[in-house]
XYZ file of N, CA and C in Angstrom:
810
model
N -92.716 -156.675 24.747
C -93.547 -155.567 23.755
C -92.270 -154.855 23.097
N -92.811 -154.589 21.880
C -91.985 -153.925 20.963
C -92.484 -152.535 20.807
N -91.655 -151.345 21.194
C -91.975 -150.161 21.186
C -91.484 -149.433 19.767
N -92.256 -148.666 19.021
C -91.869 -147.938 17.985
C -91.787 -146.538 17.942
N -90.689 -145.777 17.854
C -90.521 -144.385 18.036
C -90.373 -143.586 16.613
N -90.703 -142.416 16.605
C -90.434 -141.744 15.428
C -89.703 -140.478 16.093
N -88.376 -140.175 15.662
C -87.540 -139.372 16.176
C -86.923 -138.104 15.266
N -86.961 -136.660 15.679
C -86.347 -136.064 14.810
C -85.091 -135.572 15.732
N -83.961 -135.179 15.112
C -82.670 -134.537 15.770
C -82.148 -133.539 14.969
N -81.405 -132.545 15.661
C -80.561 -132.175 14.849
C -78.996 -132.538 15.080
N -78.553 -133.196 13.998
C -77.267 -133.857 14.046
C -75.873 -133.085 14.307
N -76.047 -131.692 14.195
C -74.818 -130.943 14.452
C -73.815 -131.202 15.146
N -74.339 -131.168 16.554
C -73.327 -131.760 17.849
C -73.265 -133.192 17.748
N -73.533 -133.966 17.150
C -73.232 -135.406 17.547
C -72.409 -136.169 16.519
N -71.892 -137.300 17.027
C -70.897 -138.044 16.007
C -71.696 -139.014 15.305
N -72.728 -138.931 14.425
C -73.581 -139.479 14.047
C -74.742 -140.368 14.915
N -75.258 -141.446 14.333
C -76.452 -142.236 14.814
C -75.565 -143.030 16.070
N -74.793 -143.917 15.662
C -74.622 -145.193 16.085
C -73.604 -145.050 17.355
N -73.945 -145.712 18.406
C -72.931 -145.650 19.780
C -71.593 -145.903 19.268
N -70.662 -145.092 20.110
C -69.301 -145.199 19.782
C -68.574 -145.603 21.285
N -67.503 -146.256 21.188
C -66.537 -146.340 22.247
C -65.615 -144.848 22.504
N -65.438 -144.812 23.753
C -64.833 -143.297 23.900
C -65.641 -142.164 24.394
N -66.755 -142.488 24.877
C -67.775 -141.540 25.350
C -68.226 -140.547 24.173
N -68.186 -140.807 23.078
C -68.495 -139.665 22.033
C -69.835 -139.515 21.801
N -70.245 -138.384 21.678
C -71.722 -137.913 21.656
C -72.603 -138.752 20.577
N -73.516 -139.526 20.783
C -74.295 -140.073 19.327
C -75.587 -140.027 19.746
N -76.615 -139.949 18.746
C -77.929 -139.839 19.019
C -78.424 -141.341 19.496
N -77.889 -142.385 19.127
C -78.060 -143.573 19.700
C -77.907 -143.789 21.421
N -76.912 -143.222 21.635
C -76.584 -143.373 23.044
C -77.581 -142.523 23.759
N -77.998 -141.363 23.254
C -78.848 -140.411 24.204
C -80.343 -140.958 24.253
N -80.650 -141.561 23.103
C -82.021 -142.242 22.996
C -82.125 -143.478 23.908
N -81.159 -144.335 23.748
C -80.992 -145.507 24.656
C -81.004 -145.335 26.391
N -80.262 -144.364 26.504
C -80.311 -143.665 27.964
C -81.512 -143.249 28.449
N -82.243 -142.453 27.560
C -83.449 -141.806 28.030
C -84.710 -143.111 28.101
N -84.737 -143.916 26.962
C -85.791 -144.979 26.968
C -85.307 -146.107 28.330
N -84.263 -146.104 28.434
C -83.929 -147.116 29.622
C -84.160 -146.460 31.004
N -84.032 -145.279 31.146
C -84.699 -144.529 32.428
C -86.181 -144.837 32.649
N -86.853 -144.577 31.384
C -88.298 -144.940 31.459
C -88.583 -146.258 31.767
N -87.898 -147.264 31.060
C -88.133 -148.491 31.263
C -88.022 -149.234 32.573
N -86.879 -148.447 33.322
C -86.347 -148.904 34.402
C -85.606 -150.382 34.050
N -85.060 -150.315 32.802
C -84.034 -151.462 32.627
C -83.478 -151.021 31.122
N -82.258 -151.712 31.152
C -81.477 -151.500 29.904
C -82.128 -151.871 28.591
N -82.201 -150.905 27.506
C -82.844 -151.126 26.292
C -81.841 -150.885 25.134
N -82.141 -151.675 24.139
C -81.134 -151.305 22.996
C -82.184 -150.906 21.887
N -81.694 -149.654 21.176
C -82.384 -148.881 20.259
C -82.077 -149.277 18.872
N -82.758 -149.871 18.162
C -82.385 -150.351 16.646
C -83.237 -149.273 15.650
N -82.213 -148.631 14.742
C -82.717 -147.690 13.891
C -82.877 -148.211 12.417
N -83.627 -147.237 11.595
C -84.042 -147.491 10.104
C -82.444 -147.418 9.326
N -81.651 -146.577 9.612
C -80.632 -146.041 8.855
C -79.591 -145.412 9.939
N -78.635 -145.707 9.819
C -77.496 -144.997 10.655
C -77.226 -143.615 9.865
N -76.958 -142.576 10.506
C -76.743 -141.284 9.788
C -75.394 -140.780 10.549
N -74.560 -140.389 9.634
C -73.450 -139.823 9.995
C -73.120 -138.681 10.596
N -72.140 -138.116 10.946
C -71.578 -136.882 11.827
C -72.156 -135.764 11.124
N -72.943 -134.937 11.893
C -73.601 -133.745 11.381
C -74.939 -134.019 10.502
N -75.331 -135.162 10.259
C -76.553 -135.334 9.523
C -77.977 -135.418 10.410
N -78.805 -134.607 9.886
C -79.944 -134.444 10.733
C -81.046 -135.483 10.498
N -82.131 -135.648 11.049
C -83.492 -136.505 10.873
C -84.459 -135.728 11.138
N -85.522 -135.760 9.915
C -87.032 -135.063 10.431
C -87.729 -136.482 10.738
N -87.512 -137.712 10.385
C -88.103 -138.885 11.226
C -87.481 -139.987 11.207
N -86.562 -140.395 12.047
C -85.914 -141.536 12.151
C -86.763 -142.454 12.749
N -86.886 -143.792 12.119
C -87.997 -144.686 13.079
C -86.947 -145.641 13.695
N -87.368 -145.746 15.062
C -86.377 -146.835 15.800
C -87.495 -147.719 16.372
N -86.851 -149.080 17.040
C -87.832 -149.875 18.166
C -86.774 -150.432 19.223
N -87.617 -150.691 20.098
C -86.758 -151.052 21.107
C -87.644 -152.436 21.943
N -87.083 -153.374 22.666
C -88.068 -154.471 23.266
C -87.729 -154.084 24.836
N -89.048 -154.050 25.523
C -89.004 -153.936 26.745
C -90.149 -154.858 27.432
N -89.737 -155.050 28.621
C -90.953 -155.770 29.597
C -91.826 -154.738 30.143
N -91.499 -153.351 30.192
C -91.988 -152.507 31.260
C -93.431 -152.149 30.421
N -94.422 -152.096 31.031
C -95.839 -151.358 30.631
C -96.227 -149.989 31.089
N -96.000 -149.172 29.778
C -96.468 -147.937 29.834
C -97.329 -147.425 28.674
N -98.379 -146.404 29.064
C -99.009 -145.813 28.061
C -98.077 -145.024 27.218
N -98.625 -144.977 25.604
C -97.861 -144.160 24.711
C -97.395 -142.621 25.201
N -98.538 -142.186 25.738
C -98.370 -140.907 26.517
C -97.074 -140.763 27.277
N -97.049 -141.747 28.467
C -95.949 -141.723 29.148
C -94.332 -141.877 28.549
N -94.440 -142.937 27.604
C -93.235 -143.034 26.962
C -92.794 -141.807 26.011
N -93.825 -140.963 25.568
C -93.468 -139.987 24.719
C -93.081 -138.930 25.766
N -93.623 -138.520 26.798
C -93.194 -137.521 27.960
C -92.033 -137.851 28.803
N -91.915 -138.929 29.130
C -90.827 -139.568 29.891
C -89.687 -139.702 29.215
N -89.333 -140.076 28.066
C -88.041 -140.232 26.976
C -87.907 -138.768 26.753
N -88.815 -138.051 26.136
C -88.368 -136.547 26.062
C -87.762 -135.739 27.105
N -88.218 -136.021 28.295
C -87.847 -135.568 29.657
C -86.516 -135.750 29.980
N -85.934 -137.080 29.329
C -84.403 -137.388 29.637
C -83.632 -137.211 28.357
N -84.183 -136.648 27.245
C -83.425 -136.126 26.097
C -82.779 -134.790 25.993
N -81.569 -134.648 25.458
C -80.888 -133.376 25.508
C -81.933 -132.563 24.409
N -81.817 -131.133 24.200
C -82.788 -130.289 23.487
C -82.667 -130.781 22.020
N -81.315 -131.303 21.619
C -81.665 -131.558 19.948
C -81.924 -132.790 19.517
N -82.725 -133.572 20.364
C -83.488 -135.044 20.028
C -84.779 -134.500 20.740
N -85.746 -135.263 20.053
C -86.883 -135.241 20.311
C -87.699 -136.327 19.762
N -88.941 -137.245 20.635
C -89.574 -138.256 20.205
C -90.758 -137.677 19.626
N -91.002 -137.765 18.372
C -92.578 -137.217 17.762
C -93.660 -137.779 17.898
N -93.423 -139.461 17.836
C -94.782 -140.053 17.875
C -94.186 -141.573 18.635
N -95.112 -142.250 19.411
C -94.923 -143.655 19.862
C -95.855 -144.525 19.454
N -95.864 -145.743 19.017
C -96.678 -146.700 19.058
C -96.165 -148.303 19.168
N -96.839 -149.033 19.458
C -96.771 -150.505 19.500
C -96.464 -150.959 18.123
N -95.364 -152.061 17.992
C -95.054 -152.738 16.878
C -96.242 -153.530 16.575
N -96.346 -153.837 15.503
C -97.394 -154.649 14.948
C -96.718 -155.994 14.338
N -97.160 -157.279 14.628
C -96.397 -158.418 13.920
C -95.314 -158.359 14.257
N -94.504 -158.653 13.005
C -92.842 -159.079 13.065
C -92.406 -157.788 12.620
N -92.585 -156.528 12.913
C -92.210 -155.316 12.418
C -90.500 -155.109 13.036
N -89.722 -154.618 12.343
C -88.318 -154.261 12.718
C -88.067 -152.946 11.891
N -87.351 -151.993 12.612
C -87.457 -150.598 12.173
C -86.423 -150.808 10.934
N -85.335 -151.691 10.832
C -84.517 -151.628 9.640
C -84.925 -152.659 8.460
N -85.371 -154.031 8.907
C -85.610 -154.991 7.875
C -86.730 -154.814 7.318
N -87.776 -154.153 7.967
C -89.148 -154.153 7.291
C -89.308 -152.810 6.534
N -88.317 -151.877 6.516
C -88.531 -150.885 5.820
C -88.352 -151.312 4.189
N -89.100 -150.625 3.458
C -89.287 -150.870 1.904
C -88.429 -149.650 1.098
N -88.221 -148.512 1.716
C -87.722 -147.280 0.787
C -87.315 -146.434 2.142
N -86.344 -145.838 1.897
C -85.608 -144.728 2.739
C -85.880 -143.154 1.887
N -86.379 -141.927 2.667
C -86.383 -140.836 2.013
C -85.429 -139.957 2.534
N -84.642 -139.228 1.714
C -83.453 -138.220 2.131
C -84.014 -136.685 1.587
N -83.853 -135.786 2.263
C -83.812 -134.576 1.637
C -82.321 -133.657 2.026
N -81.995 -133.058 0.818
C -80.651 -132.472 0.790
C -80.931 -130.851 0.427
N -80.492 -130.114 1.144
C -80.778 -128.622 1.211
C -79.619 -127.965 1.099
N -79.419 -127.219 -0.136
C -78.485 -126.361 -0.706
C -78.875 -124.612 -0.581
N -77.991 -123.809 0.260
C -78.415 -122.434 0.358
C -77.328 -121.859 -0.742
N -78.093 -121.272 -1.827
C -77.565 -120.922 -3.125
C -77.654 -119.265 -3.093
N -76.614 -118.590 -2.265
C -76.461 -117.246 -2.546
C -75.223 -116.801 -2.354
N -74.730 -115.622 -2.681
C -73.369 -115.017 -2.354
C -72.826 -115.327 -1.064
N -73.517 -115.338 -0.032
C -73.001 -115.175 1.428
C -73.374 -116.558 2.232
N -72.896 -116.833 3.138
C -73.121 -117.943 4.121
C -74.333 -117.241 4.988
N -75.011 -118.252 5.607
C -75.933 -118.264 6.425
C -75.490 -118.098 7.997
N -75.947 -117.236 8.888
C -75.243 -117.119 10.310
C -76.574 -118.189 10.828
N -77.692 -117.956 10.446
C -78.766 -118.852 11.229
C -78.909 -120.286 10.753
N -78.460 -120.696 9.507
C -78.743 -122.011 8.922
C -77.301 -122.573 8.690
N -76.201 -122.045 9.436
C -74.745 -122.787 9.071
C -74.775 -123.998 9.097
N -75.432 -124.725 10.255
C -75.135 -126.010 10.269
C -76.375 -126.921 10.051
N -77.382 -126.266 9.146
C -78.465 -127.074 8.680
C -78.774 -127.058 7.167
N -77.711 -126.245 6.633
C -77.712 -126.130 4.895
C -76.512 -126.352 4.413
N -76.254 -126.679 3.352
C -74.758 -126.840 2.635
C -74.758 -125.130 1.933
N -73.600 -124.776 1.825
C -73.760 -123.585 0.911
C -73.034 -123.389 -0.347
N -73.672 -122.815 -1.390
C -72.877 -122.910 -2.726
C -72.841 -121.285 -3.108
N -71.956 -120.638 -3.388
C -72.083 -119.362 -3.704
C -72.253 -119.149 -5.386
N -71.844 -120.118 -6.073
C -72.234 -120.106 -7.386
C -73.591 -120.402 -7.792
N -74.030 -119.930 -8.732
C -75.578 -120.088 -9.047
C -75.716 -121.205 -9.566
N -76.740 -122.123 -9.208
C -76.947 -123.458 -9.414
C -78.293 -123.521 -10.582
N -78.169 -124.406 -11.506
C -79.154 -124.476 -12.365
C -79.716 -125.719 -11.959
N -81.065 -125.560 -11.278
C -81.697 -126.706 -10.651
C -82.635 -127.495 -11.601
N -82.634 -126.965 -12.784
C -83.371 -127.643 -14.045
C -82.329 -128.561 -14.673
N -81.111 -128.343 -14.688
C -79.924 -129.068 -15.149
C -79.662 -130.225 -14.354
N -79.698 -129.636 -12.973
C -79.447 -130.957 -11.902
C -80.446 -131.959 -11.763
N -81.845 -131.602 -12.099
C -82.721 -132.712 -12.116
C -82.737 -133.293 -13.503
N -82.504 -132.642 -14.338
C -82.457 -133.417 -15.766
C -81.322 -134.581 -15.613
N -80.291 -134.219 -14.728
C -79.064 -135.274 -14.716
C -79.279 -136.268 -13.642
N -80.088 -136.002 -12.989
C -80.534 -136.713 -11.741
C -81.258 -138.126 -12.157
N -82.224 -137.719 -13.480
C -83.229 -138.824 -13.769
C -82.272 -140.142 -14.320
N -81.240 -139.898 -14.712
C -80.412 -140.967 -15.151
C -80.168 -142.030 -14.080
N -80.229 -141.519 -12.698
C -79.946 -142.536 -11.579
C -81.302 -143.341 -11.043
N -82.443 -142.820 -11.554
C -83.775 -143.446 -11.014
C -83.815 -144.956 -11.913
N -83.990 -145.959 -11.123
C -84.201 -147.384 -11.431
C -82.983 -147.966 -10.656
N -83.051 -149.387 -11.037
C -82.033 -150.452 -10.291
C -80.277 -150.321 -10.806
N -79.631 -150.086 -10.313
C -77.943 -149.702 -10.961
C -77.348 -150.296 -9.916
N -76.007 -150.374 -10.402
C -74.628 -150.487 -9.696
C -74.295 -149.021 -9.424
N -74.251 -148.914 -7.897
C -73.818 -147.372 -7.778
C -72.543 -147.089 -7.091
N -71.545 -148.054 -7.609
C -70.185 -148.305 -7.111
C -69.586 -146.706 -7.133
N -69.824 -145.887 -8.365
C -69.074 -144.612 -8.302
C -69.602 -143.590 -7.328
N -70.912 -144.025 -6.537
C -71.322 -142.811 -5.856
C -71.535 -143.460 -4.287
N -70.649 -144.298 -3.804
C -70.549 -144.946 -2.782
C -69.070 -144.442 -2.278
N -68.989 -144.346 -0.890
C -67.875 -144.266 -0.351
C -66.606 -145.184 -0.657
N -65.496 -144.861 -0.538
C -64.231 -146.224 -0.980
C -64.267 -146.954 0.201
N -64.568 -146.589 1.380
C -64.618 -147.621 2.705
C -65.788 -148.128 2.954
N -66.992 -147.989 2.088
C -68.489 -148.659 2.305
C -68.284 -150.076 2.410
N -69.023 -150.494 3.547
C -68.752 -152.149 3.640
C -69.856 -152.807 3.333
N -70.626 -152.037 2.559
C -72.048 -152.990 1.953
C -71.425 -154.017 1.012
N -72.165 -155.217 1.096
C -71.685 -156.291 0.296
C -71.897 -156.138 -1.160
N -73.187 -155.518 -1.477
C -73.652 -155.160 -3.110
C -73.820 -153.761 -3.025
N -73.291 -153.216 -4.349
C -73.309 -151.940 -4.735
C -74.931 -151.424 -5.401
N -75.577 -152.903 -5.722
C -76.880 -152.547 -6.358
C -77.893 -151.899 -5.468
N -78.567 -150.758 -5.943
C -79.663 -150.223 -5.043
C -80.740 -149.908 -6.383
N -81.854 -149.819 -6.021
C -83.254 -149.287 -6.527
C -83.506 -147.970 -6.267
N -83.519 -147.034 -7.232
C -83.744 -145.667 -6.855
C -85.089 -145.472 -7.452
N -85.876 -144.743 -6.505
C -87.114 -144.639 -6.692
C -87.568 -143.293 -7.254
N -86.968 -142.303 -7.062
C -87.080 -141.031 -7.405
C -86.036 -140.105 -7.090
N -85.600 -139.271 -7.717
C -84.996 -138.036 -7.361
C -85.493 -136.436 -8.082
N -85.833 -135.746 -7.374
C -86.400 -134.603 -7.652
C -85.578 -133.505 -7.067
N -84.949 -132.409 -7.957
C -84.210 -131.402 -7.685
C -85.049 -130.141 -8.117
N -85.052 -129.020 -7.083
C -86.044 -128.119 -7.522
C -85.693 -126.921 -6.480
N -85.735 -125.474 -7.030
C -85.480 -124.537 -6.337
C -86.781 -123.719 -5.576
N -86.549 -123.306 -4.281
C -87.469 -122.808 -3.633
C -86.588 -121.340 -3.222
N -86.772 -120.321 -3.874
C -86.331 -118.954 -3.565
C -84.629 -119.016 -3.503
N -84.046 -118.812 -2.301
C -82.593 -119.219 -2.331
C -82.123 -120.379 -2.109
N -82.979 -121.309 -1.840
C -82.588 -123.077 -1.231
C -82.865 -123.847 -2.912
N -81.954 -124.710 -2.998
C -82.121 -125.654 -4.124
C -82.202 -126.776 -3.330
N -83.364 -127.768 -3.582
C -83.578 -128.951 -2.661
C -83.574 -130.081 -3.529
N -82.896 -131.233 -3.051
C -83.142 -132.530 -3.830
C -83.820 -133.544 -2.874
N -84.662 -133.922 -3.249
C -85.278 -134.973 -2.518
C -85.267 -136.448 -3.402
N -84.863 -137.530 -2.432
C -84.352 -138.572 -3.259
C -84.764 -139.744 -2.197
N -85.185 -140.916 -3.107
C -85.640 -142.163 -2.390
C -85.252 -143.265 -3.000
N -84.746 -144.184 -2.114
C -84.323 -145.597 -2.872
C -84.534 -146.556 -1.842
N -84.475 -147.880 -2.124
C -84.874 -148.938 -1.205
C -83.839 -149.218 0.199
N -82.529 -148.771 -0.148
C -81.535 -148.485 0.631
C -80.407 -147.675 0.283
N -79.699 -147.157 0.981
C -78.596 -146.358 0.580
C -77.292 -146.995 0.955
N -75.984 -146.681 0.007
C -74.899 -146.880 0.401
C -73.979 -145.709 1.329
N -72.952 -146.041 1.762
C -72.444 -144.990 2.798
C -71.874 -143.712 1.711
N -72.416 -142.616 2.132
C -72.103 -141.360 1.642
C -72.661 -141.272 0.359
N -73.838 -142.473 -0.252
C -74.391 -142.081 -1.223
C -75.049 -140.762 -1.913
N -75.874 -140.648 -0.981
C -76.702 -139.278 -0.999
C -75.672 -137.892 -1.595
N -74.677 -137.938 -0.351
C -73.715 -136.837 -0.408
C -72.996 -136.716 -1.952
N -72.636 -137.882 -2.128
C -71.729 -138.088 -3.423
C -72.732 -137.832 -4.886
N -73.907 -137.901 -4.665
C -75.080 -137.640 -5.629
C -75.213 -136.159 -5.891
N -75.400 -135.547 -4.655
C -75.461 -134.095 -4.269
C -74.048 -133.582 -4.943
N -73.099 -134.093 -4.577
C -71.684 -133.411 -5.189
C -71.871 -133.322 -6.646
N -71.878 -134.546 -7.150
C -72.026 -134.436 -8.577
C -73.136 -133.618 -9.251
N -74.268 -133.450 -8.747
C -75.414 -132.568 -9.459
C -74.996 -131.297 -8.932
N -74.267 -130.787 -7.781
C -73.927 -129.387 -7.793
C -72.882 -128.953 -8.806
N -71.988 -130.187 -9.413
C -70.840 -129.553 -10.351
C -71.842 -129.336 -11.531
N -72.797 -130.311 -11.708
C -73.477 -130.079 -12.925
C -74.223 -128.762 -13.008
N -74.724 -128.382 -11.794
C -75.724 -127.213 -11.608
C -74.977 -126.109 -11.647
N -73.492 -125.909 -11.294
C -72.717 -124.882 -11.616
C -72.172 -124.392 -13.281
N -72.309 -125.706 -13.868
C -71.903 -125.725 -15.206
C -70.695 -126.083 -15.444
N -69.970 -126.792 -14.314
C -68.596 -127.033 -14.456
C -68.473 -128.318 -15.195
N -69.452 -129.273 -15.182
C -69.606 -130.408 -15.802
C -71.070 -130.613 -16.527
N -70.691 -131.335 -17.688
C -72.130 -131.599 -18.377
C -73.455 -132.424 -17.851
N -74.466 -132.196 -18.299
C -75.560 -133.150 -17.740
C -75.221 -134.584 -17.869
N -74.709 -135.082 -18.953
C -74.290 -136.391 -19.041
C -73.581 -136.944 -18.270
N -72.725 -136.180 -17.404
C -71.773 -136.512 -16.204
C -72.165 -137.406 -15.190
N -73.395 -137.393 -14.867
C -74.113 -138.260 -13.754
C -74.269 -139.690 -14.194
N -74.647 -139.728 -15.580
C -74.969 -140.805 -16.101
C -73.611 -141.474 -16.579
N -72.497 -140.973 -17.019
C -71.190 -141.412 -17.225
C -70.629 -141.843 -16.098
N -70.642 -141.444 -15.302
C -69.949 -141.754 -13.619
C -70.407 -142.919 -13.296
N -72.054 -143.179 -13.396
C -72.679 -144.152 -13.015
C -72.259 -145.556 -13.889
N -72.076 -145.322 -15.227
C -71.617 -146.459 -16.025
C -70.050 -146.772 -15.658
N -69.392 -145.848 -15.418
C -68.133 -146.243 -14.976
C -67.782 -147.056 -14.131
N -68.594 -147.217 -13.003
C -68.569 -147.959 -11.921
C -67.072 -147.719 -11.285
N -66.550 -146.653 -10.906
C -65.360 -146.138 -10.334
C -65.490 -145.009 -9.295
N -65.420 -145.025 -8.354
C -65.482 -144.177 -7.215
C -64.540 -142.891 -7.211
N -63.333 -143.635 -7.744
C -62.183 -142.849 -7.827
C -62.345 -141.384 -8.805
N -63.086 -141.519 -9.866
C -63.493 -140.398 -10.872
C -64.739 -139.758 -10.507
N -64.958 -139.923 -9.453
C -66.481 -139.403 -8.996
C -66.075 -137.838 -8.618
N -67.200 -137.002 -8.094
C -67.170 -135.902 -7.588
C -66.761 -135.986 -6.014
N -66.768 -134.445 -5.672
C -66.564 -134.303 -4.421
C -67.668 -134.552 -3.700
N -67.747 -135.455 -2.251
C -68.613 -135.555 -1.436
C -69.042 -134.519 -0.723
N -70.408 -134.075 -0.986
C -71.118 -132.846 -0.414
C -71.114 -132.935 1.341
N -71.021 -131.683 1.631
C -70.902 -131.507 3.384
C -72.261 -132.341 3.887
N -72.135 -132.678 5.060
C -73.092 -133.231 5.695
C -74.379 -132.308 6.341
N -73.892 -131.270 6.297
C -74.927 -130.290 6.979
C -76.303 -129.996 6.512
N -76.361 -130.300 4.858
C -77.428 -130.025 4.537
C -78.334 -131.370 4.239
N -78.081 -132.433 4.807
C -78.537 -133.712 4.586
C -79.736 -134.136 5.628
N -80.511 -134.577 5.269
C -81.863 -135.003 6.574
C -82.216 -136.333 6.159
N -82.465 -137.032 6.990
C -83.158 -138.414 6.759
C -84.737 -137.733 6.806
N -85.346 -137.921 5.899
C -86.745 -137.320 5.777
C -87.898 -138.066 6.392
N -87.552 -139.484 6.042
C -88.768 -140.647 6.559
C -88.297 -141.900 6.093
N -89.204 -142.841 6.232
C -89.229 -144.388 6.022
C -90.445 -144.657 5.336
N -90.532 -145.358 4.477
C -91.617 -146.187 3.938
C -91.625 -147.371 4.274
N -93.023 -148.005 4.982
C -93.260 -149.507 5.305
C -94.443 -149.601 4.658
N -94.599 -151.291 4.390
C -95.707 -151.760 3.972
C -96.898 -151.208 5.257
N -97.976 -150.649 4.396
C -99.318 -150.614 5.151
C -99.785 -151.354 6.341
N -99.425 -152.753 6.339
C -99.819 -153.542 7.252
C -99.241 -153.141 8.776
N -98.189 -152.388 8.614
C -97.582 -151.954 10.123
C -98.194 -150.872 10.487
N -99.131 -150.193 9.847
C -99.720 -149.165 10.257
C -99.060 -147.690 10.703
N -97.929 -147.603 10.185
C -97.011 -146.526 10.511
C -97.403 -145.346 9.506
N -97.848 -144.318 9.945
C -98.209 -142.896 9.252
C -96.910 -142.447 8.576
N -97.116 -141.952 7.477
C -96.112 -141.088 6.813
C -95.860 -139.782 7.257
N -94.548 -139.409 7.331
C -94.440 -137.949 8.046
C -95.031 -136.952 6.989
N -95.516 -135.973 7.733
C -96.396 -134.904 6.866
C -95.421 -134.224 5.807
N -94.076 -134.316 5.694
C -93.263 -133.951 4.650
C -93.624 -134.665 3.207
N -94.305 -135.647 3.352
C -94.468 -136.349 2.163
C -95.561 -135.759 1.398
N -96.248 -135.205 2.043
C -97.522 -134.326 1.575
C -97.111 -133.218 0.529
N -95.691 -132.741 0.877
C -95.392 -131.579 0.056
C -94.166 -131.905 -0.724
N -93.788 -133.175 -1.186
C -93.140 -133.602 -2.236
C -93.861 -133.246 -3.463
N -93.003 -133.015 -4.377
C -93.511 -132.559 -6.130
C -94.334 -134.034 -6.507
N -95.164 -133.605 -7.284
C -95.976 -134.530 -7.806
C -95.522 -135.984 -8.234
N -94.249 -136.025 -8.918
C -93.611 -137.259 -9.352
C -93.232 -138.037 -8.123
N -92.852 -137.325 -7.174
C -92.475 -138.085 -5.987
C -93.789 -138.656 -5.084
N -94.603 -137.975 -5.139
C -96.205 -138.234 -4.366
C -96.549 -139.724 -4.868
N -96.462 -139.652 -6.380
C -97.075 -141.009 -7.059
C -96.127 -142.204 -6.412
N -94.945 -142.035 -5.933
C -94.371 -143.208 -5.476
C -95.123 -143.611 -4.222
N -95.626 -143.072 -3.261
C -96.390 -143.388 -2.244
C -97.324 -144.343 -2.269
N -98.023 -144.188 -3.523
C -99.256 -144.895 -4.081
C -98.586 -146.697 -4.382
N -97.427 -146.313 -5.000
C -96.582 -147.814 -5.433
C -96.432 -148.650 -4.235
N -96.083 -147.936 -3.056
C -95.521 -148.742 -2.091
C -96.593 -149.297 -0.939
C-alpha cells in the first residue's frame, strides 16, 4: 500500500529536507522516524521536491510504501504524535494508480515573502526576507514576466546545480504588495537548485531601482550565472504546493484560491 501525506513545516531549525549523515536535523529524517513508528517497520519517505536549509513548506507532498493497515485518521494522529512541533501532517490518503510524489507532479508552486520596511521583525525573523529599501512591486512584476515560458535558466541556477538540463517551463510569476510585504508567487514544471532564490534576488535589485527592468531578461539571455544577482535568503521561501493530474484525486492547497487572477487561470490548464 502506498500512503500519501501533505506536510507543512517551519524549516528554520532544519538542515533542509533530505536526510544527511552525521545526525543533522532534517525534515525527511523526522517524518521517516514518525511514520516508521506508526507502521511498526522502517519506511522511506519520498518527497515532491527537496527544500534547502531554512526553507519552509505550506504543503510538501510525500509518499511511502507500507504493509501496515491503518485508517487515515490513525496515520494522521499517530505520525503527528511522533513529530516535533515544527512539522505537521495536514492530510493523509492512499495513492491512486501509479502515483509518485515526485514523478507524477506536473508543476510546483513556491511563495517568496519579503518584509519591506525600515526595521527587521522580531516575530517574523526566520519566516521572511527583510529589505529596508523601498521595493517597487510593479517594476518587479513587469520584469518577472520575461521569465514566463520555456527557457534555459542557466543564469538563475546555482553554480553547483546537478540537474542535467537547465531547461524549465515557467507557468507564472506574480509579484504584488500586501501592506509591508512584497510577495512573489511562482510556478514551473520543476525548479533548478536555488532558482527561486536567485530570481528573487534579481527582482529585488530591480525593485530597489539598482537595476533596470530589462535586467531580468538580459540575464536570462546571457546563460551565465556568474553575472547574475545575489542569491536571496532562504527564510522567505515556502514550498506552497504541488499540481498533479486530476486522476490522482489530490486536492490543491487552499492557498491556490488566494492567488492573483492570472495565476488562478493556470489551475484550469493543469
